[in-house]
Tab-separated table of C-alpha atoms in Angstrom:
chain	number	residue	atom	x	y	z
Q	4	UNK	CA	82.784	65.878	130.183
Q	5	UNK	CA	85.826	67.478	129.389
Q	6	UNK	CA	85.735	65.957	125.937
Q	7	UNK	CA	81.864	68.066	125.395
Q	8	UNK	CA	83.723	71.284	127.061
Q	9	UNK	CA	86.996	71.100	124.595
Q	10	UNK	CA	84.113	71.136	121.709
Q	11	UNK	CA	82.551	74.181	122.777
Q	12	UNK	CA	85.188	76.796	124.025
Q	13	UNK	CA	85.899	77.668	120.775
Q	14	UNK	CA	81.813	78.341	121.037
Q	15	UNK	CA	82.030	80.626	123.446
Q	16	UNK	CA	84.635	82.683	122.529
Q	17	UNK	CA	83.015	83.157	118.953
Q	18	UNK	CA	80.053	84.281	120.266
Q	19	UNK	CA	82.023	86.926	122.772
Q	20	UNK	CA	83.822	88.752	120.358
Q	21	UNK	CA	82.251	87.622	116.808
Q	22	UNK	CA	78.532	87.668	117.359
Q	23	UNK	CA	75.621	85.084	117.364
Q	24	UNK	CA	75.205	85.066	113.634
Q	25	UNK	CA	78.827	84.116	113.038
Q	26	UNK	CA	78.402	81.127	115.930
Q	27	UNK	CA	75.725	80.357	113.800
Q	28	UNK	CA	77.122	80.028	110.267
Q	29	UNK	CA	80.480	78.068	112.307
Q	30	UNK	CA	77.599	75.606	114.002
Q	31	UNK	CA	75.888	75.221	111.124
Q	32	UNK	CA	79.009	74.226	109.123
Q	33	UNK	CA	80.334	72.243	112.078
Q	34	UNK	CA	77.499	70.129	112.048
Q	35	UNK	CA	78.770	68.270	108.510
Q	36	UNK	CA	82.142	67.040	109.628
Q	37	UNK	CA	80.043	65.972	112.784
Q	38	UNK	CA	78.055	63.562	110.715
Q	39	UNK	CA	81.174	61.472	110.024
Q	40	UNK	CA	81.682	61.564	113.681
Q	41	UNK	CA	78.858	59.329	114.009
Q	42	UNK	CA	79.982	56.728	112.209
Q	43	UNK	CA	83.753	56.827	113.708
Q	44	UNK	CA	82.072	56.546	117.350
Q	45	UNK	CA	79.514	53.270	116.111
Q	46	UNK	CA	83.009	52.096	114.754
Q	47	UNK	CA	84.180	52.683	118.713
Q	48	UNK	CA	81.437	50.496	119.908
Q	49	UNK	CA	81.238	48.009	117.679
Q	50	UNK	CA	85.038	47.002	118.547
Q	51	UNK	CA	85.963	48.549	122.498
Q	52	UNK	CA	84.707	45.101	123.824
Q	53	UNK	CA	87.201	43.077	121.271
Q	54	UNK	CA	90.048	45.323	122.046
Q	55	UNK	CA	90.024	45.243	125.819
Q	56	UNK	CA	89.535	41.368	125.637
Q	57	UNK	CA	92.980	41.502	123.656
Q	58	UNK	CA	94.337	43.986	125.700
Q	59	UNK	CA	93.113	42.157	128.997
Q	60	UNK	CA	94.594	38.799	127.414
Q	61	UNK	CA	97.719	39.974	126.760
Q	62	UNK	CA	97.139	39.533	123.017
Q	63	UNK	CA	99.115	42.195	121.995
Q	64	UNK	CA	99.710	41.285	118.134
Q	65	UNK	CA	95.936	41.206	118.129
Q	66	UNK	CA	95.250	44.039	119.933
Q	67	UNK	CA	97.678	46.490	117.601
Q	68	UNK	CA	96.042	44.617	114.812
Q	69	UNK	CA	92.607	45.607	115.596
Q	70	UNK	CA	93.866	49.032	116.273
Q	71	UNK	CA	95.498	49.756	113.446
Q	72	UNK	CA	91.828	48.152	111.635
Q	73	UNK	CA	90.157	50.890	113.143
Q	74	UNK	CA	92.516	53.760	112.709
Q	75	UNK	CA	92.685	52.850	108.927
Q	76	UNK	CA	88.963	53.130	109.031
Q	77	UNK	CA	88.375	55.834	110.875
Q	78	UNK	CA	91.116	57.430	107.665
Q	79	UNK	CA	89.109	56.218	105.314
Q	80	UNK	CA	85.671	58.026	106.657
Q	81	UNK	CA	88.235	61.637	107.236
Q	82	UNK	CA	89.270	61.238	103.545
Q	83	UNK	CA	86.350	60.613	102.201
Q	84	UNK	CA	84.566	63.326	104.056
Q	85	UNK	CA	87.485	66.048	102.903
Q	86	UNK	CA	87.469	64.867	99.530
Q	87	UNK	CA	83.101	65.599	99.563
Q	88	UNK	CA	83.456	68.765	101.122
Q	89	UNK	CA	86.733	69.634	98.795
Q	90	UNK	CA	84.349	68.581	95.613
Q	91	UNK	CA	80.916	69.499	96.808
Q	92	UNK	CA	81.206	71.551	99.418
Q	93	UNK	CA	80.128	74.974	98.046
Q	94	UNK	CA	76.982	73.204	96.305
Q	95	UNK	CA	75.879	71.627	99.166
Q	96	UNK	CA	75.793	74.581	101.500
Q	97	UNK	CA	73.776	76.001	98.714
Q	98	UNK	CA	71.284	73.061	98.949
Q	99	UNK	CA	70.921	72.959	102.631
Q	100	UNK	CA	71.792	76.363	103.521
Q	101	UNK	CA	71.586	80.230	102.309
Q	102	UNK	CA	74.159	81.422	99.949
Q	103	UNK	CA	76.019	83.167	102.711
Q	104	UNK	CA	76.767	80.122	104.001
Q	105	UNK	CA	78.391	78.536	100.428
Q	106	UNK	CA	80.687	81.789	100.522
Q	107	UNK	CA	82.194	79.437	103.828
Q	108	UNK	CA	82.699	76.417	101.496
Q	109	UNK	CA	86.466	77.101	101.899
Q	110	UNK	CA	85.920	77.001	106.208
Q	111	UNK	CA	84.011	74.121	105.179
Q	112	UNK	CA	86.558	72.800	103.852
Q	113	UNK	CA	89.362	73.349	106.605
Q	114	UNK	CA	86.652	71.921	109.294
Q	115	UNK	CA	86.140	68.575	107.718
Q	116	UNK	CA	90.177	68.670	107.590
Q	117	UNK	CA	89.683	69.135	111.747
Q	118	UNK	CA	87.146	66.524	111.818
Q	119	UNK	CA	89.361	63.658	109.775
Q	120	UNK	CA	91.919	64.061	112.479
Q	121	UNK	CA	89.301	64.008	115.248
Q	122	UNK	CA	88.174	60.813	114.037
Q	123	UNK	CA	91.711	59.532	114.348
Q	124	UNK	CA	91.882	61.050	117.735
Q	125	UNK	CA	88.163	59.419	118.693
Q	126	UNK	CA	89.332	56.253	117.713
Q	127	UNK	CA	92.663	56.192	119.604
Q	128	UNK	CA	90.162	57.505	122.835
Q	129	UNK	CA	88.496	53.898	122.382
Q	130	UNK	CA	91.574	52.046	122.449
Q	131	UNK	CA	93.288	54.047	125.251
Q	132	UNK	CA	89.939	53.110	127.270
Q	133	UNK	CA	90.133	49.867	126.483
Q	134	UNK	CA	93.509	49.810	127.387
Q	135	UNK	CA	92.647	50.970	130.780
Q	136	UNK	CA	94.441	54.531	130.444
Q	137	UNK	CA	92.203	56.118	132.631
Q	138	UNK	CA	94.543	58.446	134.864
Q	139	UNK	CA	96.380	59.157	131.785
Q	140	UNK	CA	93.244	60.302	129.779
Q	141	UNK	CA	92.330	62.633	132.836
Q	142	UNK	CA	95.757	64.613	132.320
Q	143	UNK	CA	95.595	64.454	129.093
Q	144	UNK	CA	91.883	66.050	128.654
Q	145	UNK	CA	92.988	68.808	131.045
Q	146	UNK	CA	95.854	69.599	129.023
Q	147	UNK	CA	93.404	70.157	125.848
Q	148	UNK	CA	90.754	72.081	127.742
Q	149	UNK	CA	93.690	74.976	129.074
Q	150	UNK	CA	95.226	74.544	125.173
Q	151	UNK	CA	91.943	75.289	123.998
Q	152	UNK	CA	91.127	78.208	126.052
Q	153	UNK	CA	94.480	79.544	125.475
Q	154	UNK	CA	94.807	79.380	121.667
Q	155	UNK	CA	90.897	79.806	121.365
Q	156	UNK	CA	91.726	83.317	123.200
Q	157	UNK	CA	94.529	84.016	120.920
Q	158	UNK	CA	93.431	83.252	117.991
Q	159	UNK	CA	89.530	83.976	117.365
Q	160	UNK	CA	89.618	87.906	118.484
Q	161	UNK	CA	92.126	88.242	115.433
Q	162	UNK	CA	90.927	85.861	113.088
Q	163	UNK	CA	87.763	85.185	113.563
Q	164	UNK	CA	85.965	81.515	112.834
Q	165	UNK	CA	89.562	80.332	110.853
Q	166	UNK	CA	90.942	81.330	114.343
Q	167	UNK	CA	88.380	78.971	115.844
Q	168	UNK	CA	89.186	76.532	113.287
Q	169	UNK	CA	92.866	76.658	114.081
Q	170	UNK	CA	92.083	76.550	118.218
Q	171	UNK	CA	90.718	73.357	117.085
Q	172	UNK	CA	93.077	71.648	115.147
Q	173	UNK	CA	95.764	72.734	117.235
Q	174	UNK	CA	93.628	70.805	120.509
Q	175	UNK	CA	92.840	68.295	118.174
Q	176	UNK	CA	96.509	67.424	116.843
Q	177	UNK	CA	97.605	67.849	120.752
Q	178	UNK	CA	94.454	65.175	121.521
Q	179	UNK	CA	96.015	62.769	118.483
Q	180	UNK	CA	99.726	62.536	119.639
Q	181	UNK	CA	99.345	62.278	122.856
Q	182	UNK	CA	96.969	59.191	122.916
Q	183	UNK	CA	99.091	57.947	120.614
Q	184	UNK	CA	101.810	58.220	123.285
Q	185	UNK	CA	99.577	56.952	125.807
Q	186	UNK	CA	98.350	53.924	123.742
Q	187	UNK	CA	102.685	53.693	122.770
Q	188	UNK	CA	103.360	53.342	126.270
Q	189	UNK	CA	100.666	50.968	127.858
Q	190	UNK	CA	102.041	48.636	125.224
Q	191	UNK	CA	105.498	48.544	125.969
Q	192	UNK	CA	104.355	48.517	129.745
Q	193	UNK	CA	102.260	45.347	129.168
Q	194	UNK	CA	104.939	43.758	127.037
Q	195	UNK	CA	107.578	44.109	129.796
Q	196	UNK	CA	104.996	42.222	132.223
């Protein structure tokens, strides 16, 4: 899917021009925000079917309700994840991984930052399904795969795995407003019907 692809450009393109052993260490580190990721997508799950009955029923107080439920959770998982990483980041690594891994605590850091906002932007992906945004999604996911290529190009040659951070968050952050803008305007279309 285009959603797996967007993940791993930023793969790619490390492994091109920064070697294996850097993919490695940015894996390895990636895999921690990714953890939170589970929960935010059992989250998904657990309420899609409730919000597309709302959506479906024209419940629309109880469909932004429930949304804004989830997006508060989903918060609450990014924060607490940053704050970890912020506190015990460098320890950790030490723990699980080699010490030249706990010299990334501060990449770490800046990749459970990217991960808080993907959990927004995962949970927003639940509600614009269950709104029935299909088409929309399509464009949208397009738009983030040439965004990621682009900026992933740009910016890892010169700065390495904080350049693949960056390629990230910037797809990310482009991911987050415009479901947001999706989700904004299948409401106001369904109110005017």
């Amino acid at each position: 899917s285009l959603v797996a692809l967007n993940a791993n450009i930023p793969r790619y393109i490390i492994e091109r021009y920064c070697g294996a052993s850097e993919l490695g260490i940015y894996s390895a580190l990636y895999t921690i925000p990714m953890a939170g990721a589970m929960v935010v997508n059992a989250l998904g799950y657990v309420t899609f079917a409730r919000l597309m009955k709302l959506y479906s029923a024209m419940d629309l107080d109880g469909f932004i309700q429930l949304t804004i439920k989830l997006v508060c959770g989903c918060a609450g998982i990014g924060i607490a994840g940053l704050l970890g990483t912020a506190l015990f980041g460098h320890k950790t690594l030490l723990l699980v991984y080699r010490p030249e891994y706990a010299e990334r605590s501060g990449l770490l850091t800046y990749l459970m930052f990217i991960g808080a906002v993907s959990y927004l932007a995962s949970c927003l992906g639940v509600v614009m399904t269950s709104a029935l945004q299909f088409h929309a999604q399509v464009w949208l996911f397009l738009s983030i795969t040439a965004l990621t290529l682009i900026s992933s190009e740009l910016l890892i040659p010169r700065n390495a795995l904080y350049g693949a951070a960056l390629a990230a968050l910037i797809s990310i952050t482009v991911q987050l407003v415009g479901s947001a803008a999706i989700i904004f305007r299948a409401i106001s279309t369904r109110k005017r019907d």
